[in-house]
Short mmCIF file of C-alpha atoms in Angstrom, two decimals:
data_model
loop_
_atom_site.label_atom_id
_atom_site.label_comp_id
_atom_site.label_asym_id
_atom_site.label_seq_id
_atom_site.Cartn_x
_atom_site.Cartn_y
_atom_site.Cartn_z
CA MET V 182 -20.37 36.62 35.05
CA ALA V 183 -17.17 34.87 35.50
CA PRO V 184 -15.48 33.46 32.44
CA GLN V 185 -15.68 30.07 33.80
CA ASP V 186 -19.35 30.67 34.63
CA LEU V 187 -19.95 31.79 31.02
CA ALA V 188 -18.19 28.63 29.45
CA GLU V 189 -20.50 26.67 31.56
CA ALA V 190 -23.56 28.40 30.62
CA ALA V 191 -22.67 28.47 27.02
CA LEU V 192 -21.89 24.32 27.18
CA SER V 193 -25.43 24.06 29.21
CA GLY V 194 -27.03 26.00 26.04
CA LEU V 195 -25.34 23.88 23.83
CA ARG V 196 -26.22 20.50 25.38
CA GLN V 197 -29.84 21.70 25.30
CA ARG V 198 -30.05 22.20 21.68
CA LEU V 199 -28.28 19.14 20.31
CA THR V 200 -29.83 15.40 20.59
CA GLY V 201 -26.60 13.96 20.49
CA GLU V 202 -23.76 14.17 23.35
CA VAL V 203 -21.60 17.38 24.04
CA ILE V 204 -18.29 15.93 25.95
CA VAL V 205 -15.62 18.41 27.71
CA PRO V 206 -12.05 17.61 29.10
CA ASP V 207 -13.20 16.50 32.54
CA ASN V 208 -16.00 13.75 31.28
CA THR V 209 -15.77 10.49 31.62
CA GLY V 210 -14.98 8.99 28.15
CA TYR V 211 -12.84 12.13 27.22
CA ASP V 212 -9.97 10.58 26.32
CA GLU V 213 -11.50 7.93 24.22
CA ALA V 214 -13.79 10.40 22.38
CA ARG V 215 -10.21 12.48 21.24
CA THR V 216 -8.26 9.22 20.15
CA ILE V 217 -7.77 9.16 16.63
CA PHE V 218 -6.58 6.43 14.08
CA ASN V 219 -2.99 8.11 14.72
CA GLY V 220 -1.17 7.26 17.31
CA MET V 221 1.26 10.15 17.34
CA ILE V 222 -1.55 12.30 17.38
CA ASP V 223 -2.66 13.51 20.83
CA ARG V 224 -4.38 16.43 20.94
CA ARG V 225 -6.99 18.18 23.78
CA PRO V 226 -10.02 20.00 22.17
CA ALA V 227 -11.97 21.68 23.98
CA VAL V 228 -15.58 20.65 23.29
CA ILE V 229 -16.14 17.37 21.49
CA ALA V 230 -19.77 17.45 19.81
CA GLN V 231 -20.85 13.89 18.62
CA CYS V 232 -23.78 14.95 16.34
CA GLU V 233 -26.71 12.59 15.50
CA SER V 234 -28.08 15.25 12.90
CA GLY V 235 -27.82 17.99 10.46
CA ALA V 236 -29.51 20.26 12.71
CA ASP V 237 -26.54 19.49 15.59
CA VAL V 238 -23.91 19.80 13.29
CA ALA V 239 -25.50 23.65 12.26
CA HIS V 240 -25.90 24.08 16.32
CA ALA V 241 -22.28 22.99 16.76
CA ILE V 242 -20.97 25.45 13.75
CA ARG V 243 -22.56 28.29 15.46
CA PHE V 244 -21.42 27.73 18.75
CA SER V 245 -17.75 27.65 17.41
CA ARG V 246 -18.06 30.61 15.57
CA ASP V 247 -20.11 32.48 18.30
CA HIS V 248 -17.08 31.59 20.99
CA ASP V 249 -14.24 31.63 18.77
CA LEU V 250 -13.35 28.20 18.33
CA ASP V 251 -11.32 26.64 15.57
CA ILE V 252 -13.73 23.49 13.79
CA ALA V 253 -12.01 20.11 13.18
CA VAL V 254 -14.48 17.40 11.46
CA ARG V 255 -14.56 13.99 12.49
CA GLY V 256 -15.52 10.98 10.28
CA GLY V 257 -13.11 7.96 10.52
CA GLY V 258 -10.30 9.94 12.01
CA HIS V 259 -7.22 8.56 9.32
CA SER V 260 -6.27 11.43 8.42
CA VAL V 261 -2.68 10.77 8.93
CA ALA V 262 -1.77 14.42 9.92
CA GLY V 263 -4.68 14.38 12.29
CA MET V 264 -6.64 16.61 10.45
CA ALA V 265 -10.03 15.20 12.49
CA VAL V 266 -9.29 16.73 15.92
CA ASN V 267 -7.86 19.57 17.27
CA ASP V 268 -6.08 21.45 20.56
CA GLY V 269 -8.53 24.09 22.22
CA GLY V 270 -11.33 23.89 19.64
CA LEU V 271 -14.82 22.35 18.61
CA VAL V 272 -14.71 18.76 17.19
CA ILE V 273 -17.94 17.77 15.21
CA ASP V 274 -17.88 14.04 15.72
CA LEU V 275 -20.13 12.08 12.83
CA ARG V 276 -19.73 9.00 13.91
CA ARG V 277 -23.40 8.35 15.39
CA MET V 278 -24.55 9.21 11.88
CA HIS V 279 -23.82 6.15 10.22
CA GLY V 280 -26.53 4.93 8.70
CA VAL V 281 -26.75 3.37 4.98
CA SER V 282 -29.84 3.02 3.17
CA VAL V 283 -29.43 1.16 -0.05
CA ASP V 284 -32.21 1.07 -2.97
CA PRO V 285 -31.31 -1.84 -5.25
CA GLU V 286 -33.77 -0.84 -7.96
CA ALA V 287 -32.02 2.39 -8.19
CA GLN V 288 -28.58 1.09 -7.89
CA THR V 289 -27.84 3.95 -5.12
CA ALA V 290 -27.25 4.01 -1.46
CA ASP V 291 -27.85 7.08 1.12
CA ILE V 292 -24.90 7.10 3.91
CA GLY V 293 -24.78 9.43 6.67
CA GLY V 294 -21.37 11.39 7.10
CA GLY V 295 -20.05 9.74 9.67
CA ALA V 296 -20.44 5.84 8.43
CA THR V 297 -17.25 3.73 7.88
CA ILE V 298 -16.17 2.21 4.46
CA GLY V 299 -17.41 -1.25 6.11
CA GLN V 300 -20.43 0.04 7.28
CA LEU V 301 -21.00 0.61 3.37
CA ASP V 302 -19.63 -2.47 2.40
CA ARG V 303 -21.84 -4.45 4.72
CA ALA V 304 -24.84 -3.14 3.85
CA THR V 305 -24.28 -3.25 0.05
CA GLN V 306 -23.28 -6.59 0.15
CA PRO V 307 -26.54 -8.48 0.61
CA TYR V 308 -27.86 -7.11 -2.39
CA ALA V 309 -24.58 -8.43 -4.12
CA LEU V 310 -24.03 -4.15 -4.87
CA ALA V 311 -20.62 -2.33 -4.05
CA THR V 312 -19.01 0.46 -4.91
CA THR V 313 -15.20 2.15 -4.85
CA GLY V 314 -14.13 2.31 -1.22
CA GLY V 315 -11.20 2.39 0.62
CA ARG V 316 -8.64 -0.07 1.60
CA ALA V 317 -9.29 0.03 4.75
CA SER V 318 -12.85 -0.98 6.33
CA THR V 319 -12.35 1.40 9.01
CA THR V 320 -11.54 4.35 6.56
CA GLY V 321 -14.51 7.24 7.07
CA LEU V 322 -16.60 7.45 4.12
CA GLY V 323 -16.70 11.24 3.97
CA GLY V 324 -13.16 12.26 4.08
CA PHE V 325 -12.26 9.64 1.46
CA THR V 326 -15.18 10.53 -0.71
CA LEU V 327 -14.65 13.94 -0.60
CA SER V 328 -10.84 14.01 -1.77
CA GLY V 329 -11.68 11.54 -4.32
CA GLY V 330 -11.91 8.36 -2.98
CA SER V 331 -9.29 5.24 -4.43
CA GLY V 332 -9.78 1.65 -3.60
CA TRP V 333 -9.57 -1.77 -5.52
CA LEU V 334 -12.39 -1.14 -7.52
CA GLU V 335 -11.76 2.06 -8.75
CA ARG V 336 -10.58 0.88 -12.48
CA ARG V 337 -14.22 -0.87 -12.86
CA PHE V 338 -15.92 1.49 -11.47
CA GLY V 339 -14.15 4.76 -11.03
CA LEU V 340 -13.31 6.93 -8.31
CA ALA V 341 -15.53 6.99 -5.16
CA CYS V 342 -16.58 10.65 -6.01
CA ASP V 343 -16.98 9.68 -9.67
CA ASN V 344 -20.33 7.96 -8.54
CA LEU V 345 -21.24 10.96 -5.99
CA ILE V 346 -24.89 11.99 -6.91
CA ALA V 347 -26.06 14.46 -4.47
CA ALA V 348 -24.72 15.67 -0.97
CA ASP V 349 -26.47 17.72 2.15
CA VAL V 350 -24.19 19.89 3.20
CA VAL V 351 -24.07 22.22 6.51
CA THR V 352 -22.25 25.11 5.35
CA ALA V 353 -20.06 27.69 7.38
CA ASP V 354 -22.99 30.08 8.35
CA GLY V 355 -25.09 26.83 9.88
CA GLY V 356 -26.97 27.01 6.81
CA SER V 357 -28.41 23.54 5.02
CA VAL V 358 -27.56 22.96 1.23
CA HIS V 359 -28.81 20.08 -1.00
CA THR V 360 -26.14 19.62 -3.73
CA SER V 361 -26.10 17.60 -6.95
CA ALA V 362 -25.60 18.66 -11.09
CA ASP V 363 -28.86 20.75 -10.71
CA GLU V 364 -28.94 21.80 -7.39
CA TYR V 365 -25.75 24.53 -6.51
CA PRO V 366 -23.86 22.55 -8.94
CA ASP V 367 -20.69 24.68 -8.17
CA LEU V 368 -20.59 23.48 -5.07
CA PHE V 369 -21.15 19.88 -6.10
CA TRP V 370 -18.33 20.19 -8.36
CA ALA V 371 -16.06 21.07 -6.09
CA LEU V 372 -17.00 18.06 -3.92
CA HIS V 373 -15.80 15.97 -6.41
CA GLY V 374 -11.87 16.42 -4.91
CA GLY V 375 -12.25 19.84 -2.81
CA GLY V 376 -12.39 17.86 0.43
CA GLY V 377 -13.84 19.44 3.52
CA ASN V 378 -13.25 22.69 2.69
CA PHE V 379 -16.67 23.90 1.77
CA GLY V 380 -18.88 22.51 5.18
CA VAL V 381 -19.78 19.28 6.44
CA VAL V 382 -21.35 16.96 4.36
CA THR V 383 -24.09 15.18 6.85
CA SER V 384 -25.66 12.83 4.60
CA PHE V 385 -24.07 11.39 0.35
CA THR V 386 -25.90 9.28 -2.60
CA LEU V 387 -23.60 6.79 -4.30
CA ARG V 388 -23.63 5.12 -7.38
CA VAL V 389 -23.76 1.11 -6.17
CA TYR V 390 -22.90 -1.37 -8.95
CA PRO V 391 -23.57 -5.19 -9.44
CA LEU V 392 -20.79 -7.01 -7.78
CA PRO V 393 -22.18 -10.88 -7.91
CA VAL V 394 -18.74 -12.23 -7.47
CA PHE V 395 -15.30 -11.36 -6.41
CA SER V 396 -12.18 -13.04 -6.27
CA MET V 397 -8.38 -12.19 -5.64
CA ALA V 398 -4.42 -13.57 -5.10
CA LEU V 399 -2.23 -12.67 -3.00
CA LEU V 400 1.88 -13.92 -4.23
CA LEU V 401 4.69 -13.73 -1.71
CA PHE V 402 7.88 -13.51 -3.29
CA LEU V 403 11.37 -13.32 -1.34
CA PRO V 404 12.52 -9.56 -1.69
CA GLU V 405 15.42 -10.56 -4.09
CA ASP V 406 13.11 -11.56 -6.52
CA GLY V 407 10.62 -8.29 -6.35
CA PRO V 408 12.29 -6.68 -8.74
CA GLU V 409 11.22 -9.50 -11.26
CA ALA V 410 7.73 -9.37 -9.76
CA ALA V 411 7.49 -5.70 -10.13
CA ARG V 412 8.06 -5.98 -13.75
CA ALA V 413 5.81 -8.80 -14.58
CA PHE V 414 2.82 -6.85 -12.64
CA ARG V 415 3.61 -3.89 -14.10
CA ASP V 416 3.58 -5.48 -17.59
CA PHE V 417 0.27 -7.07 -16.67
CA ALA V 418 -1.54 -4.38 -14.94
CA GLN V 419 -1.07 -1.96 -18.23
CA SER V 420 -2.59 -4.64 -20.56
CA ALA V 421 -5.28 -5.50 -17.85
CA PRO V 422 -9.08 -5.39 -18.47
CA ASP V 423 -10.85 -2.92 -16.22
CA SER V 424 -11.98 -5.58 -13.79
CA ILE V 425 -8.47 -6.33 -12.54
CA GLY V 426 -7.17 -4.08 -9.73
CA GLY V 427 -4.52 -4.83 -7.23
CA GLY V 428 -1.32 -3.44 -6.17
CA LEU V 429 2.57 -4.88 -5.44
CA ILE V 430 3.00 -4.22 -1.59
CA TYR V 431 6.45 -4.97 0.05
CA LEU V 432 5.26 -5.84 3.81
CA THR V 433 6.63 -7.60 7.28
CA GLY V 434 5.59 -11.55 6.48
CA PRO V 435 2.58 -11.71 8.79
CA PRO V 436 1.59 -15.23 10.57
CA GLU V 437 -0.74 -16.54 8.10
CA PRO V 438 -1.14 -19.79 7.09
CA PHE V 439 0.03 -19.14 3.86
CA VAL V 440 3.03 -17.67 4.51
CA PRO V 441 5.69 -20.11 5.32
CA GLU V 442 7.33 -19.76 8.37
CA ASP V 443 10.31 -18.87 7.79
CA LEU V 444 9.19 -15.27 5.97
CA VAL V 445 6.83 -14.38 8.92
CA GLY V 446 8.68 -11.03 10.54
CA ARG V 447 10.96 -10.47 7.32
CA LEU V 448 10.47 -8.30 4.17
CA VAL V 449 8.25 -9.95 1.65
CA CYS V 450 7.30 -8.75 -1.72
CA GLY V 451 3.29 -9.49 -2.08
CA VAL V 452 1.69 -9.16 -5.21
CA LEU V 453 -2.20 -8.65 -4.78
CA ILE V 454 -4.49 -9.02 -8.21
CA THR V 455 -7.95 -8.27 -7.37
CA CYS V 456 -10.83 -9.20 -10.11
CA THR V 457 -14.51 -8.12 -10.50
CA GLY V 458 -15.03 -11.81 -11.40
CA SER V 459 -15.18 -15.31 -10.56
CA GLU V 460 -11.28 -16.92 -9.64
CA ALA V 461 -11.85 -18.81 -12.97
CA GLU V 462 -11.51 -15.68 -14.43
CA LEU V 463 -9.05 -14.14 -12.54
CA ARG V 464 -6.54 -17.54 -12.99
CA GLN V 465 -6.77 -17.42 -16.58
CA LEU V 466 -6.26 -13.32 -16.69
CA ALA V 467 -2.96 -13.47 -14.22
CA ALA V 468 -1.63 -16.79 -15.21
CA PRO V 469 1.45 -14.93 -16.19
CA LEU V 470 1.74 -13.92 -12.70
CA ILE V 471 0.81 -16.69 -10.85
CA GLY V 472 3.05 -19.01 -13.30
CA LEU V 473 5.87 -16.98 -11.54
CA PRO V 474 8.01 -18.84 -8.80
CA HIS V 475 6.89 -17.54 -5.60
CA GLU V 476 6.88 -18.50 -2.29
CA GLY V 477 3.08 -18.38 -0.81
CA GLU V 478 -0.52 -18.01 -2.06
CA VAL V 479 -3.66 -17.66 -1.38
CA ILE V 480 -6.33 -17.77 -4.32
CA ALA V 481 -10.18 -17.39 -3.73
CA GLU V 482 -13.52 -15.93 -4.13
CA LEU V 483 -14.68 -13.89 -1.38
CA PRO V 484 -17.65 -11.15 -0.61
CA TYR V 485 -15.79 -8.00 -1.37
CA ALA V 486 -16.54 -6.64 2.31
CA ASP V 487 -13.78 -9.55 3.48
CA LEU V 488 -10.97 -8.55 1.42
CA GLN V 489 -11.85 -4.78 2.83
CA CYS V 490 -10.71 -5.82 5.87
CA MET V 491 -7.47 -8.00 5.09
CA LEU V 492 -5.77 -5.04 5.41
CA ASP V 493 -6.78 -3.27 8.39
CA ASP V 494 -4.40 -2.17 10.88
CA PRO V 495 -5.21 -1.56 14.55
CA PRO V 496 -5.68 2.09 15.78
CA GLY V 497 -3.20 3.38 17.71
CA LEU V 498 -0.23 2.29 16.05
CA ARG V 499 1.60 5.85 14.85
CA ASN V 500 1.83 6.97 11.24
CA TYR V 501 3.37 8.47 8.65
CA TRP V 502 2.78 8.41 4.81
CA SER V 503 3.10 9.80 1.55
CA ALA V 504 2.66 9.49 -2.07
CA GLU V 505 4.07 9.89 -5.46
CA TYR V 506 1.59 9.92 -8.63
CA LEU V 507 3.78 8.99 -11.62
CA SER V 508 4.13 9.82 -15.37
CA GLY V 509 5.48 6.23 -15.62
CA PHE V 510 7.31 3.33 -14.59
CA PRO V 511 10.22 2.48 -16.55
CA ASP V 512 12.79 -0.20 -15.40
CA GLU V 513 14.76 2.56 -13.38
CA ALA V 514 12.15 3.49 -11.62
CA VAL V 515 11.09 -0.25 -10.83
CA ASP V 516 14.83 -0.36 -9.58
CA THR V 517 14.34 2.63 -7.85
CA TYR V 518 11.28 1.57 -6.12
CA CYS V 519 12.13 -1.86 -4.94
CA ALA V 520 15.72 -1.02 -3.60
CA LEU V 521 13.55 1.90 -1.43
CA ALA V 522 11.71 -1.37 0.13
CA GLN V 523 15.16 -2.64 1.87
CA THR V 524 15.44 0.25 4.08
CA MET V 525 12.04 0.12 5.22
CA PRO V 526 11.74 -0.58 9.32
CA VAL V 527 11.04 -3.85 9.27
CA PRO V 528 9.48 -5.96 11.55
CA THR V 529 6.45 -3.22 11.75
CA ALA V 530 3.16 -2.91 9.89
CA SER V 531 4.55 -0.64 7.19
CA GLN V 532 4.15 -0.79 3.53
CA HIS V 533 5.79 -0.03 0.73
CA ILE V 534 2.82 -0.04 -2.25
CA MET V 535 2.84 0.51 -5.86
CA PHE V 536 -0.96 1.26 -7.48
CA PRO V 537 -1.60 0.70 -10.81
CA LEU V 538 -4.59 3.24 -12.15
CA GLY V 539 -6.03 3.71 -15.33
CA GLY V 540 -9.44 2.47 -16.47
CA ALA V 541 -12.18 4.21 -15.62
CA VAL V 542 -10.34 6.12 -13.39
CA ALA V 543 -7.93 7.47 -16.33
CA ARG V 544 -11.26 7.82 -18.32
CA GLY V 545 -13.20 9.77 -15.98
CA PRO V 546 -16.92 9.66 -15.25
CA ASP V 547 -19.55 10.85 -17.67
CA ILE V 548 -19.65 14.55 -16.51
CA PRO V 549 -23.28 15.98 -16.33
CA ASP V 550 -23.93 18.47 -18.93
CA GLY V 551 -23.18 22.32 -17.59
CA LEU V 552 -20.25 20.88 -15.23
CA ASP V 553 -15.97 20.61 -16.15
CA GLU V 554 -13.91 18.02 -15.69
CA TYR V 555 -13.74 17.03 -12.10
CA PRO V 556 -10.49 18.75 -10.67
CA LEU V 557 -8.35 15.65 -9.93
CA PRO V 558 -5.71 16.00 -12.58
CA TRP V 559 -3.84 12.93 -10.70
CA ARG V 560 -6.02 10.21 -12.23
CA THR V 561 -4.62 10.37 -15.43
CA SER V 562 -1.00 9.25 -14.03
CA PRO V 563 -0.66 5.58 -14.60
CA TRP V 564 0.82 4.58 -11.25
CA ALA V 565 1.31 5.58 -7.30
CA VAL V 566 3.86 4.64 -4.57
CA HIS V 567 2.45 5.08 -1.56
CA PRO V 568 5.14 4.54 1.22
CA PHE V 569 2.97 3.55 4.17
CA GLY V 570 4.96 3.73 7.42
CA VAL V 571 2.81 2.60 10.41
CA TRP V 572 5.16 1.16 13.66
CA GLU V 573 4.69 0.79 17.37
CA SER V 574 7.56 1.82 19.31
CA PRO V 575 8.39 6.18 19.39
CA SER V 576 11.87 4.84 19.09
CA ASP V 577 11.39 4.15 15.09
CA ASP V 578 9.90 7.62 14.61
CA ASP V 579 13.12 9.24 12.83
CA PRO V 580 13.48 6.23 10.57
CA ALA V 581 10.24 5.92 10.09
CA ARG V 582 9.53 9.01 8.33
CA ARG V 583 13.17 9.16 6.88
CA TRP V 584 12.17 6.39 4.96
CA VAL V 585 8.77 7.76 3.91
CA ARG V 586 10.56 11.00 3.12
CA ASP V 587 13.30 9.45 1.01
CA VAL V 588 10.72 7.17 -1.27
CA ARG V 589 9.14 10.71 -2.37
CA THR V 590 12.55 12.27 -3.14
CA ARG V 591 14.43 8.98 -5.23
CA MET V 592 10.75 8.94 -6.66
CA GLN V 593 10.73 12.41 -7.82
CA PRO V 594 12.23 12.31 -11.52
CA TRP V 595 9.28 9.91 -12.29
CA SER V 596 6.59 12.20 -10.42
CA ALA V 597 3.46 13.50 -12.47
CA GLY V 598 3.27 16.66 -9.76
CA SER V 599 -0.13 15.79 -8.53
CA THR V 600 -1.39 13.36 -5.80
CA TYR V 601 -4.44 12.44 -4.33
CA LEU V 602 -4.35 14.32 -0.66
CA ASN V 603 -5.68 11.70 1.50
CA PHE V 604 -2.35 9.86 0.88
CA ILE V 605 -0.36 12.65 2.53
CA GLY V 606 -0.40 14.80 5.82
CA HIS V 607 0.89 18.09 5.63
CA GLU V 608 3.47 19.07 3.04
CA GLY V 609 2.98 22.63 2.46
CA GLN V 610 0.84 24.58 0.43
CA GLU V 611 2.50 24.01 -2.82
CA ARG V 612 1.81 20.73 -2.87
CA VAL V 613 -1.97 21.02 -2.30
CA VAL V 614 -2.26 23.49 -5.14
CA ALA V 615 -0.12 21.14 -7.53
CA SER V 616 -2.50 18.36 -6.38
CA PHE V 617 -5.51 20.30 -8.17
CA GLY V 618 -3.69 22.66 -10.75
CA GLU V 619 -3.73 26.24 -10.78
CA ARG V 620 -6.14 26.83 -12.62
CA ASN V 621 -8.71 24.29 -10.48
CA TYR V 622 -7.58 25.59 -7.66
CA ARG V 623 -8.54 28.97 -8.46
CA ARG V 624 -11.88 28.16 -9.21
CA LEU V 625 -12.01 26.15 -5.64
CA ALA V 626 -10.54 29.00 -4.40
CA ALA V 627 -13.53 31.30 -5.81
CA ILE V 628 -15.81 28.91 -4.90
CA LYS V 629 -14.51 28.63 -1.36
CA ALA V 630 -15.32 32.13 -0.87
CA VAL V 631 -19.00 31.88 -1.66
CA TYR V 632 -19.84 28.94 0.78
CA ASP V 633 -16.70 29.74 3.55
CA PRO V 634 -15.60 32.78 2.90
CA GLU V 635 -13.95 33.16 6.49
CA ASN V 636 -12.11 29.83 5.81
CA VAL V 637 -13.46 28.40 9.29
CA PHE V 638 -12.98 24.96 7.75
CA ARG V 639 -9.28 25.44 7.28
CA LEU V 640 -8.32 21.91 9.29
CA ASN V 641 -7.91 19.79 6.14
CA HIS V 642 -5.33 20.17 3.02
CA ASN V 643 -6.66 23.72 2.53
CA ILE V 644 -8.16 25.60 -0.10
CA GLN V 645 -7.57 29.84 0.98
CA PRO V 646 -10.96 31.51 -0.19
CA ALA V 647 -10.43 34.02 -3.10
CA ALA V 648 -10.60 37.34 -1.45
CA SER V 649 -7.48 35.52 1.49
CA ALA V 650 -5.69 33.90 -1.49
CA SER V 651 -5.57 37.24 -3.28
CA ALA V 652 -4.53 39.23 -0.29
CA ALA V 653 -1.79 36.61 0.61
CA ALA V 654 -0.35 36.88 -3.00
CA ALA V 655 -0.08 40.72 -2.36
#
């Protein structure tokens, strides 16, 4: 049988096994199916398996291994490095597995592995419930949660992974595992920050919380007033209750009613304050900030799910991001951060962001008996700086990437050493190890050797199986 005939026969067999759809390069819809959020990524997988069940995922994994195809796993497709798609391999596309079932009495949500943050938020909103989600509604919940999960509600409700109660996982051999604190606890521990290294999570159970009211304030300052606003926000956030979140964000002034006409298309400094309480509570707590002279504002109560959509960028723009988690934010660091905003490419969709951590993030969750603290040393950092480069024209590629790298370099004196891996692309294995800590990394590598000894799931911020890691060191 000719190789092409063998390939067609194999694909026919895969199509017969899957309840979902199998897409190859000559199929209508292939280009749409392979397109992800970052417009800089242009990869052509040999097969896209649009799975509808855990059984579909298992069949796709076995097919890829039988035919020596690299595997990429796609949820929301937001990885800045394009980890959701590959060249010449197989993509396990989970987007059809997006169901969300909420139990308001138990305050839990069962979520399909391909759901987005927005789909979770809209499902919990009718019950006045919520949990920590990403800062963009189109982000995939799976990759977001597995690497930690940082969002506006984290100071009140903790990181997304802190709220992970159970998960269904398809492992590298095509087997299925249900994991919780009592079932496969080593794997359960590893899923709290270890990313997609251990299998394909087809279903998550997350804890959700009452959120009957939510409010926000966005204050706009001239860039020359940015250092004063940044110091004021820093001092405010350091003593604020857990109900307060937000960030300081330099951005291009958008054409919105609350933005003065002369600031549209120009660099502005924004202070975003979120509150898991009423507008009156927010105004009282944030009075020192609101009282600073500023150019524009919007202060309102609104559904949390609506805020989640406010900063969404359209797919297809060009993206390059990084982050530094900081051990402190003294005046010198504030001045450096604000000066770097002046070199940000404008007008683009880029943002220069400073997030406060603390609260429930720093305290960490109540760890179930028998488990160690989750492998996220960056959670104790009080601050994060996140240069978020987003632009349209390829002619801006070099200056945008140079700006992001320069932010990292200039903020190094205050770096805590580890970082939230969802905020970065491929920045070397040392960065991955540092972001778990060497002790955690060794334990994760040992768990990886149990569930994925051949490193099948390696298109990620990779944890090498212990045997491979030892061989590499030797």
